[in-house]
Short mmCIF file of C-alpha atoms and ligand atoms in Angstrom, two decimals:
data_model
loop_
_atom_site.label_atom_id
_atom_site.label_comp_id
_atom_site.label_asym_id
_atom_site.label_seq_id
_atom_site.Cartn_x
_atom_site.Cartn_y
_atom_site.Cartn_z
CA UNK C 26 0.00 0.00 0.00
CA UNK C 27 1.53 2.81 -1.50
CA UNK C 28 0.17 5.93 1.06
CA UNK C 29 -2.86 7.25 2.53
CA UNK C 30 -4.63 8.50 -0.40
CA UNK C 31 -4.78 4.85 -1.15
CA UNK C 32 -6.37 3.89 2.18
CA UNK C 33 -9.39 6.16 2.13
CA UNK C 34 -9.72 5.44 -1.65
CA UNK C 35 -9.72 1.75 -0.86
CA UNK C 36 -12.53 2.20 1.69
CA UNK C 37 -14.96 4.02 -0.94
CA UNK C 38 -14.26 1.09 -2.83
CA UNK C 39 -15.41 -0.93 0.44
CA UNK C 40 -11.37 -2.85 0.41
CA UNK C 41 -9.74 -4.01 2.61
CA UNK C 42 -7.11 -1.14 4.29
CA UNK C 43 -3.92 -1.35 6.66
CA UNK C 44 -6.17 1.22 8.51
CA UNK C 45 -9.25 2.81 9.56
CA UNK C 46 -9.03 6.12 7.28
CA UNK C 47 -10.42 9.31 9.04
CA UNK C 48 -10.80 12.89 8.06
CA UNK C 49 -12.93 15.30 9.48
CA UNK C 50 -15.61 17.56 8.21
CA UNK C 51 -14.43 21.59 8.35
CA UNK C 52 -11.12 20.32 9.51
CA UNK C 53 -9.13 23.48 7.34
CA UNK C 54 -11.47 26.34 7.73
CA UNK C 55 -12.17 26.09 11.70
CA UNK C 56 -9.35 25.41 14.19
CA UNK C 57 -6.59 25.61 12.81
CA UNK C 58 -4.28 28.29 14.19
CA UNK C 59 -2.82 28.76 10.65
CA UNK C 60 -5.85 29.18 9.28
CA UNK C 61 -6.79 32.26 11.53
CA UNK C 62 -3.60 33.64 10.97
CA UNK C 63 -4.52 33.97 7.34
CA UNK C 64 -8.38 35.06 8.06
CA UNK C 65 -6.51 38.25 10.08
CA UNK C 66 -5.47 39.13 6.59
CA UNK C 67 -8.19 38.21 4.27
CA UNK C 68 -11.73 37.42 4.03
CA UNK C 69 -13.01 34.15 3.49
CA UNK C 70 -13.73 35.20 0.27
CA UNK C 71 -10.43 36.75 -0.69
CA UNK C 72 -8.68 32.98 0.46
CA UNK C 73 -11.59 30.67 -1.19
CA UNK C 74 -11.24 32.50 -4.24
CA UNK C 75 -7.85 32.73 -4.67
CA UNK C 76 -5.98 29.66 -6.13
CA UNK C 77 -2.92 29.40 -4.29
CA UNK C 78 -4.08 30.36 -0.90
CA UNK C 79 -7.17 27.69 -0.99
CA UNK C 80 -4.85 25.04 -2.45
CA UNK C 81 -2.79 25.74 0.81
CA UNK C 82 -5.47 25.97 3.00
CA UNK C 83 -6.95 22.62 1.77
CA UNK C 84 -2.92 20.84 2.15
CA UNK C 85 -3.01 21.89 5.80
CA UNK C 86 -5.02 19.56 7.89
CA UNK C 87 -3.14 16.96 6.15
CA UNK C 88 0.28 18.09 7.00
CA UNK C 89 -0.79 19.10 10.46
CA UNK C 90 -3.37 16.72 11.81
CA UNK C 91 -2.19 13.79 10.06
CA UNK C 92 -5.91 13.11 8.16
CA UNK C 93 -5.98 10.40 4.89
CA UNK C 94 -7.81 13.22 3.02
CA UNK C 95 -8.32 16.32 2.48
CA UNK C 96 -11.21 18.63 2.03
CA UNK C 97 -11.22 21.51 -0.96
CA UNK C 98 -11.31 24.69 0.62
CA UNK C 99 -14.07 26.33 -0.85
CA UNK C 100 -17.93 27.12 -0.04
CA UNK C 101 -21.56 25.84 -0.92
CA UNK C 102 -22.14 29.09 -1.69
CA UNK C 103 -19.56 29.66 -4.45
CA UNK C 104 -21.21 28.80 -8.17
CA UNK C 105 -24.12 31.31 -7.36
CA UNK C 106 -21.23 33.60 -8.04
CA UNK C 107 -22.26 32.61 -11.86
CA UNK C 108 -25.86 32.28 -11.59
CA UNK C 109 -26.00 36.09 -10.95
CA UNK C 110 -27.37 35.77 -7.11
CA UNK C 111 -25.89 37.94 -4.88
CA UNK C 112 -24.58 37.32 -1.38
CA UNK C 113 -22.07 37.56 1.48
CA UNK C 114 -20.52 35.92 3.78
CA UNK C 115 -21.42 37.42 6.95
CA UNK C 116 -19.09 37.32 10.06
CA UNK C 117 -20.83 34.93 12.97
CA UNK C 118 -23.97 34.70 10.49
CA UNK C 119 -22.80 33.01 7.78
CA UNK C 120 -23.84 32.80 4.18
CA UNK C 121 -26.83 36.15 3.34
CA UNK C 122 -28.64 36.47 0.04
CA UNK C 123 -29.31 39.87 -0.83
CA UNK C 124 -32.73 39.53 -2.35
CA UNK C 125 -34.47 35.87 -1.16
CA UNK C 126 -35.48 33.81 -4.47
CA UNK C 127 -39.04 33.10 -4.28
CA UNK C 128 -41.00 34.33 -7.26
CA UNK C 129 -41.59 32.82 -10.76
CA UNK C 130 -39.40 35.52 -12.44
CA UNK C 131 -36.66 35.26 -9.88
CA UNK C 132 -36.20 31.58 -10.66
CA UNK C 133 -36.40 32.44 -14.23
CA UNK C 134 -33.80 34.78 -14.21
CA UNK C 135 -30.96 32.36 -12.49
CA UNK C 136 -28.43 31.49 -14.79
CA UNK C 137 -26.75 28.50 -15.77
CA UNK C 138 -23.16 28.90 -17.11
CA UNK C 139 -20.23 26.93 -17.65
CA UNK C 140 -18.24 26.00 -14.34
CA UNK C 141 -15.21 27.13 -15.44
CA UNK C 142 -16.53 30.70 -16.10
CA UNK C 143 -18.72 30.68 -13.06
CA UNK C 144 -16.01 30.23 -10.41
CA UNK C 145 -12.30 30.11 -12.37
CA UNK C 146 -10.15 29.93 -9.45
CA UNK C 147 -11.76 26.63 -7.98
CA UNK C 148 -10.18 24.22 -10.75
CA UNK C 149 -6.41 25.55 -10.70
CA UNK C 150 -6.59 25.15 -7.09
CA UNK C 151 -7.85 21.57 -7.07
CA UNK C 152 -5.35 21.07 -9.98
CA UNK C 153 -2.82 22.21 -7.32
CA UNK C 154 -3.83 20.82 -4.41
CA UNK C 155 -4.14 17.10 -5.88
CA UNK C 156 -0.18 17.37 -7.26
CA UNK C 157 1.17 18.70 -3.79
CA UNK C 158 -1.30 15.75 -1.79
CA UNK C 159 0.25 13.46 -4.11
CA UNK C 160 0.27 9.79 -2.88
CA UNK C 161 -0.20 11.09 0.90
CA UNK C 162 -4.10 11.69 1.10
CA UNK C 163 -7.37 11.59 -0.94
CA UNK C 164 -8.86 14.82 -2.34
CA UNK C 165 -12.88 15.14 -1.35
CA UNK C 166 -14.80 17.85 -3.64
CA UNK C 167 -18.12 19.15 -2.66
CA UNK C 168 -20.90 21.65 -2.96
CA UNK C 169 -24.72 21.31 -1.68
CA UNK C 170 -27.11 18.91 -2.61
CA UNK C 171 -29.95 20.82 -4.89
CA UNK C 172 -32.00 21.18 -1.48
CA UNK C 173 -29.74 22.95 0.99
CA UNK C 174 -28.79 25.16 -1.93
CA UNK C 175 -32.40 25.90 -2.37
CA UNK C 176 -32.55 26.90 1.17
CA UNK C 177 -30.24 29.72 1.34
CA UNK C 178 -31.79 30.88 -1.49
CA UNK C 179 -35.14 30.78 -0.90
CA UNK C 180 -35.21 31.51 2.67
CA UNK C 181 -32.13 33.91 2.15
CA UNK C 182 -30.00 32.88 5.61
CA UNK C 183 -29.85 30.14 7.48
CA UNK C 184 -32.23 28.85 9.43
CA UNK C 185 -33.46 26.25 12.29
CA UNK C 186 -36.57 24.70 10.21
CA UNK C 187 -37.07 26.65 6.56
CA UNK C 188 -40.48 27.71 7.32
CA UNK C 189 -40.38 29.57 3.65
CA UNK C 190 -38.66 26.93 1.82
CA UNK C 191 -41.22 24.25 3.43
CA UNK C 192 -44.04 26.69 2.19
CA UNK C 193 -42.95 27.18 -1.42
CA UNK C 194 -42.81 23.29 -1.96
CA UNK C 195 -46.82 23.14 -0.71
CA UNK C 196 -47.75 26.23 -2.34
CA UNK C 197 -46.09 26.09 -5.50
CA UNK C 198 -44.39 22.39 -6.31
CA UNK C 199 -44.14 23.43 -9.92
CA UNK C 200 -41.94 26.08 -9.47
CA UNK C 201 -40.19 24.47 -6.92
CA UNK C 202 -39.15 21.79 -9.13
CA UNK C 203 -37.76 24.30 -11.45
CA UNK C 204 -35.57 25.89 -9.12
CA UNK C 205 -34.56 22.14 -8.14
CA UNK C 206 -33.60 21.53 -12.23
CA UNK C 207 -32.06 24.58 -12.21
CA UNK C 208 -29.43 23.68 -9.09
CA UNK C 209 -29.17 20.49 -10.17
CA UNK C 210 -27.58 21.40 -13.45
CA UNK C 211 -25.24 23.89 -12.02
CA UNK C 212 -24.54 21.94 -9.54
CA UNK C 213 -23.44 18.95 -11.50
CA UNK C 214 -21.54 20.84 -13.70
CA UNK C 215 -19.55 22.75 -10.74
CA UNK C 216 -19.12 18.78 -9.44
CA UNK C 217 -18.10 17.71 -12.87
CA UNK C 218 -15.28 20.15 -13.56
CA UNK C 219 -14.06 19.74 -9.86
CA UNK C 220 -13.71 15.63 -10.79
CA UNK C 221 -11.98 16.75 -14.08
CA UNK C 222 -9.62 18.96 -12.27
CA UNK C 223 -8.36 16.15 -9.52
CA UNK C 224 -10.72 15.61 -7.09
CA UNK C 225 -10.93 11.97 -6.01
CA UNK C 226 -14.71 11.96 -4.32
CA UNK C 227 -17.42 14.49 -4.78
CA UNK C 228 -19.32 15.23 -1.14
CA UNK C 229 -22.59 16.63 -1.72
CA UNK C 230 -23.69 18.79 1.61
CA UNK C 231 -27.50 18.23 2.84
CA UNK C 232 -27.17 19.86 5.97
CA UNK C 233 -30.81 21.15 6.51
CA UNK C 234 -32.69 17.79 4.83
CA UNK C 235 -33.93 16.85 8.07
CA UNK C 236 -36.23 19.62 8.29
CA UNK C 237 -38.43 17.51 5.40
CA UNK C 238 -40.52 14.46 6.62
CA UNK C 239 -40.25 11.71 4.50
CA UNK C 240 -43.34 11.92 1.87
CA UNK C 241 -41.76 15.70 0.71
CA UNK C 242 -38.16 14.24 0.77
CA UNK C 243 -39.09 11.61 -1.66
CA UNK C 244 -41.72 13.79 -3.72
CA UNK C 245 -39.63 17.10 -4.60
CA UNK C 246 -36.31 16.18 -3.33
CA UNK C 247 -34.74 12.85 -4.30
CA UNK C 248 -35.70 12.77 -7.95
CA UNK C 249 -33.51 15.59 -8.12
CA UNK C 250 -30.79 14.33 -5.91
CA UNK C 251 -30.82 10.89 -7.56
CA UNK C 252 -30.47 12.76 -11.03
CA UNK C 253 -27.46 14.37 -10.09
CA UNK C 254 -26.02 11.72 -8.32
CA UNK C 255 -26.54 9.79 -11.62
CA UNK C 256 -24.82 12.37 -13.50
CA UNK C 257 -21.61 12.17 -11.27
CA UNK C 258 -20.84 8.63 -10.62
CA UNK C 259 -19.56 7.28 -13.62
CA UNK C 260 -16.58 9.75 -13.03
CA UNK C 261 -16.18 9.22 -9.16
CA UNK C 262 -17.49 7.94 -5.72
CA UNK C 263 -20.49 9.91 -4.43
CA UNK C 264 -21.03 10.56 -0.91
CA UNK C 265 -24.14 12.15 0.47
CA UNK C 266 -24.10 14.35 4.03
CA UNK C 267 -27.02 14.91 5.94
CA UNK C 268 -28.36 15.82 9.56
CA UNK C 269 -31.31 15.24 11.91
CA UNK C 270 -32.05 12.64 9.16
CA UNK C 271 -32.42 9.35 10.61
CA UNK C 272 -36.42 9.29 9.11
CA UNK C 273 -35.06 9.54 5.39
CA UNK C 274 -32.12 7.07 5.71
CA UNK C 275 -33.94 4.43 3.47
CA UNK C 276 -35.04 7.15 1.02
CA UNK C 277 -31.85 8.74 1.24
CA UNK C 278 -29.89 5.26 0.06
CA UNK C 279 -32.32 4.53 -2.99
CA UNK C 280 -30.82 7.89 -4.35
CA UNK C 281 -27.80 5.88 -5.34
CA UNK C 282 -24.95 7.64 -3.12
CA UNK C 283 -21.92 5.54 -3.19
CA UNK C 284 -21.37 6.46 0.11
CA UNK C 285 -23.25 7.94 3.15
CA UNK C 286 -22.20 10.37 5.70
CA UNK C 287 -24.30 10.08 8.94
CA UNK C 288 -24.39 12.08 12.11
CA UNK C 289 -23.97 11.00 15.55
CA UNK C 290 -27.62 10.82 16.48
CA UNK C 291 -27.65 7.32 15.02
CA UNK C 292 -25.33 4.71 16.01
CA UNK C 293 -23.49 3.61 12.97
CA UNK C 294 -24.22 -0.30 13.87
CA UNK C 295 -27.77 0.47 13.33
CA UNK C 296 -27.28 2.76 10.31
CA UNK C 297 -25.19 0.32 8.02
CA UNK C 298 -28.02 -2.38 7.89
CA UNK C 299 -30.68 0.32 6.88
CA UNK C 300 -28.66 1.36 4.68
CA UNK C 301 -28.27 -1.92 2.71
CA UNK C 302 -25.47 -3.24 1.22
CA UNK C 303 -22.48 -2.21 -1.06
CA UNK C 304 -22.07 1.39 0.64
CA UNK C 305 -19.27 3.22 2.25
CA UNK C 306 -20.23 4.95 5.46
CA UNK C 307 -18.59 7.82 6.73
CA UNK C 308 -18.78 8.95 10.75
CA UNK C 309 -19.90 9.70 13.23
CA UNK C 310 -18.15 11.09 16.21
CA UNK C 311 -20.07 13.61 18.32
CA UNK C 312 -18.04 16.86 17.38
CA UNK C 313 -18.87 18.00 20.90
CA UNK C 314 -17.09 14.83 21.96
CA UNK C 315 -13.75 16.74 20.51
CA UNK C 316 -13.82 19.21 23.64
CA UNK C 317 -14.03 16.54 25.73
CA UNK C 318 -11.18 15.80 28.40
CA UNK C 319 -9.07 13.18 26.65
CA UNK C 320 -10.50 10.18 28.27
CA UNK C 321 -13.80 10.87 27.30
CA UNK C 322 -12.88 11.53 24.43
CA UNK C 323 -10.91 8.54 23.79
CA UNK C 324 -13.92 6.22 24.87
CA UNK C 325 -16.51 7.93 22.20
CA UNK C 326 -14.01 7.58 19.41
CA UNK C 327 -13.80 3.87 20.44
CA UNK C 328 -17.32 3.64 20.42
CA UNK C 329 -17.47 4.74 17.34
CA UNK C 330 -15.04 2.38 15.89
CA UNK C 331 -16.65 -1.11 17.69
CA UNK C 332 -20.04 0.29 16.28
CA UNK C 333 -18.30 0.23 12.99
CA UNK C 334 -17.08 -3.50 13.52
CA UNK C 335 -14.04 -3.66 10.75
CA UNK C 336 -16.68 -2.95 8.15
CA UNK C 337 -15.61 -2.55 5.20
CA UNK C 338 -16.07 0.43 3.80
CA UNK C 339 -15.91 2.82 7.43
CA UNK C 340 -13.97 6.50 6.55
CA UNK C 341 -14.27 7.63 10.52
CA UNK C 342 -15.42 11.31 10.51
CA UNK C 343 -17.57 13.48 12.74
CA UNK C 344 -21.45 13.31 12.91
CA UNK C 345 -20.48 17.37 11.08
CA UNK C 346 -18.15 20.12 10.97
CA UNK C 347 -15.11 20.48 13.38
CA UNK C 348 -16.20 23.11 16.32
CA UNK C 349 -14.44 26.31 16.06
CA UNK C 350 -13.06 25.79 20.16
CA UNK C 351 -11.67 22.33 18.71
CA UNK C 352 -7.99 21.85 19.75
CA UNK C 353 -5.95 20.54 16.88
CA UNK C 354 -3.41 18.46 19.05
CA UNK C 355 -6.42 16.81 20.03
CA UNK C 356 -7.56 16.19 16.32
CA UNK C 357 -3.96 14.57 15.48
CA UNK C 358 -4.07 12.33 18.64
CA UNK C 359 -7.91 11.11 17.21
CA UNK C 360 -6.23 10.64 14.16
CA UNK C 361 -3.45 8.66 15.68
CA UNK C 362 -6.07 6.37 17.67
CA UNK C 363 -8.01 5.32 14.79
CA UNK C 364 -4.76 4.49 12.93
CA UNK C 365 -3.77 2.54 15.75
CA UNK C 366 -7.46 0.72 16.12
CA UNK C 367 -6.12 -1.73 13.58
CA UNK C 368 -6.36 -3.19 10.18
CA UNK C 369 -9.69 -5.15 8.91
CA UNK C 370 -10.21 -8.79 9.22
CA UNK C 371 -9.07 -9.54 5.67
CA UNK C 372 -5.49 -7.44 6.50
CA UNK C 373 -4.44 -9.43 9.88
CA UNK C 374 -1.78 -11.58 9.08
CA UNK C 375 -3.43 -15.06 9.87
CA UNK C 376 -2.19 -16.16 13.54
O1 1CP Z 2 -12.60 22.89 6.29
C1 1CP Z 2 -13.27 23.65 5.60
O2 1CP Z 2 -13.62 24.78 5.97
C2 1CP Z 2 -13.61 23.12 4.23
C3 1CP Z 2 -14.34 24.03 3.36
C4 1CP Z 2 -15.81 24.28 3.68
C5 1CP Z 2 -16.87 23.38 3.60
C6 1CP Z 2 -16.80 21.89 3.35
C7 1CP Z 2 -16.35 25.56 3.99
C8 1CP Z 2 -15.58 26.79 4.17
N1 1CP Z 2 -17.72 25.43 4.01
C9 1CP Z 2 -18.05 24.10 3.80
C10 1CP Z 2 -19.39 23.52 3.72
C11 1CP Z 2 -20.57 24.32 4.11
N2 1CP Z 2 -20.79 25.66 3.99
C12 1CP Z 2 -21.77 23.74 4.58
C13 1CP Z 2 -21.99 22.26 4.75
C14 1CP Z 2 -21.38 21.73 5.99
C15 1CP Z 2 -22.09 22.09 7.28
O3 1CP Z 2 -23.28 21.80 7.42
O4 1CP Z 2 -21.39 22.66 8.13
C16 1CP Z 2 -22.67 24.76 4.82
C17 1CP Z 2 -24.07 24.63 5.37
C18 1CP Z 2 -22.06 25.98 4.44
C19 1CP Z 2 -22.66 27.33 4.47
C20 1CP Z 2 -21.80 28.22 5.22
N3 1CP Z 2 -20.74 28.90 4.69
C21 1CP Z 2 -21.84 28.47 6.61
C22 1CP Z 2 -22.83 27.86 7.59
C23 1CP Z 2 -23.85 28.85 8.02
C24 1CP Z 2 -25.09 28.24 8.61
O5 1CP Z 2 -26.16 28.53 8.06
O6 1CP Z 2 -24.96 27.45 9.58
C25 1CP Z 2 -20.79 29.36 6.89
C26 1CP Z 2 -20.42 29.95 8.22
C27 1CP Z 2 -20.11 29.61 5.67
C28 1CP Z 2 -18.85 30.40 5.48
C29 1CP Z 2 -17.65 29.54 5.49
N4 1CP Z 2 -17.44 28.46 4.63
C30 1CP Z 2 -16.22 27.92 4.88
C31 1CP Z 2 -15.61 28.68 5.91
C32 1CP Z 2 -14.24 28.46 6.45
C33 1CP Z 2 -16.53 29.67 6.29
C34 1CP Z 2 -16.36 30.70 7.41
C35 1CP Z 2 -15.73 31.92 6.96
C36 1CP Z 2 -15.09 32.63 8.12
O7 1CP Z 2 -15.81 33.40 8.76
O8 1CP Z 2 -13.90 32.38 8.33
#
């Protein structure tokens, strides 16, 4: 085995590995102390959208924390840059549309344009970042999936439940499911030209699924998801992230997702079963669990990895993104523990 990017591409393959491979969720643009040195001297979007930069800030969990992949440093947000939607990035707040989509003209007037025009600095910096990984860790692309990009934009911010986004698909499913067709194609061809340029996996974000029961998921979500996630795996692994989900899990699996990301709500021995066979999973430590005293710590991450059961096919990850208060020395000694949990079954040298 020839490095690391090996081992986490062997376990989306669901192959045997030397070791359990791990990365974590937000793991550049949180914690990191290098990181905030750079965010004293430019915005997130002045790093994300500069080649270089995010091509270093994407190399630097892996040099630092020790991590079998790493994680493009870039945003959901980024190819409404070429759709002609305007937003920030707001300090504390996060991402804010400047005027909410929600009527039939707005949705008309969204453009779809090629990938390469709509955000140019993304694919050098993949480019980049895949030659300087090398052999030493994986390279994980992502942007939404159709429906969390539908929620800033319809609802404008974040939010706890979407009331407006939950309203427009009662009120007005046809339009929905144009604005659906319309972020599914720009979405696939962002993911596209980021699997051309070097990425290794594509990670489509869900975070706010969980908001939809399970007759609206499957209605005016997952033909859309399933379309793009039909679009993208002939080129490369799919995996699909999601929270609060636990309801959808079945649905969510009969999308097609090579791979599943869960969170930590559900234990990951009850997960795998539901959903069936042939998957990767990727999780699912608490990412509270990080702030932990050591011990404590130490016992959830094993927990984690006896839920998991040699598997094949476990990436260990959190349940979602790295904590801001996270202490990266304790990242790198996770890291080192679920390197040291031991090979699979099939890898033991026969005693
Ligand atoms: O390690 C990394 O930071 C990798 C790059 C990365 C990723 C994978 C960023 C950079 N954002 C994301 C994904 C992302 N962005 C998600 C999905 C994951 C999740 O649920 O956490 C979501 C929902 C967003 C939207 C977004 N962009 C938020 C969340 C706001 C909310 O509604 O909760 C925020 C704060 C941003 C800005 C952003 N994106 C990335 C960074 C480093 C930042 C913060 C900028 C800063 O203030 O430094």
């Amino acid at each position: 085995m020839s490095g690391e990017s090996q081992r986490f591409l062997a376990a989306t393959r669901l192959q045997p590995v030397d070791a359990t491979p791990v990365w974590f969720m937000r793991q550049a643009g949180r914690c990191l102390p290098q990181y905030r040195a750079l965010r004293e001297r430019y915005s997130f979007l002045e790093l994300a959208t500069n080649s270089e930069l995010s091509a270093d800030v994407t190399c630097l969990p892996v040099d630092l924390l020790g991590v079998d992949a790493a994680v493009v440093f870039a945003d959901i947000m980024l190819p409404l840059q070429g759709m002609g939607v305007d937003f920030e990035i707001r300090e504390g707040t996060g991402p804010v549309i400047a005027e909410p989509i929600r009527s039939e003209a707005q949705v008309r007037d969204l453009r779809v344009i090629p990938a390469q025009e709509a955000t140019p600095y993304l694919f050098p910096a993949i480019r980049d970042a895949r030659q300087r990984l090398a052999e030493r860790a994986g390279l994980v692309g992502f942007g939404a999936a159709p429906f969390t990009l539908a929620c800033y934009l319809v609802e404008g911010r974040g939010s706890r439940d979407y009331p407006h986004v939950r309203s427009l698909i009662h009120s007005d499913p046809e339009l929905w499911g144009r604005l659906m067709t319309t972020l599914t194609e720009v979405l696939a061809r962002y993911l596209t030209a980021q699997a051309e340029a070097g990425a290794d996996v594509v990670q489509l974000f869900d975070s706010w699924v969980g908001v939809l029961d399970r007759a609206t998921f499957t209605r005016h979500v997952a033909p859309h998801l399933e379309a793009l996630i039909r679009r993208l795996r002939p080129m490369l692994p799919v995996v699909y992230f999601s929270t609060s989900s636990s309801h959808l899990l079945e649905a969510i699996a009969a999308t097609g997702p090579d791979g599943v990301s869960v969170d930590w709500r559900l234990s990951l021995a009850e997960a795998w079963p539901r959903l069936g066979p042939g998957r990767f999973i990727q999780g699912n430590l608490d990412p509270a669990a990080v702030l932990a005293p050591w011990p404590a710590l130490e016992s959830a991450a094993q927990e984690v990895l006896r839920q998991a059961a040699h598997r094949p096919g476990h990436i260990f990850n959190l349940g979602h993104g790295v904590l801001p208060d996270s202490d990266p020395d304790r990242l790198r000694r996770l890291v080192e523990l679920v390197h040291e949990w031991g090979p699979s079954p099939a890898q033991r040298p026969a005693s």
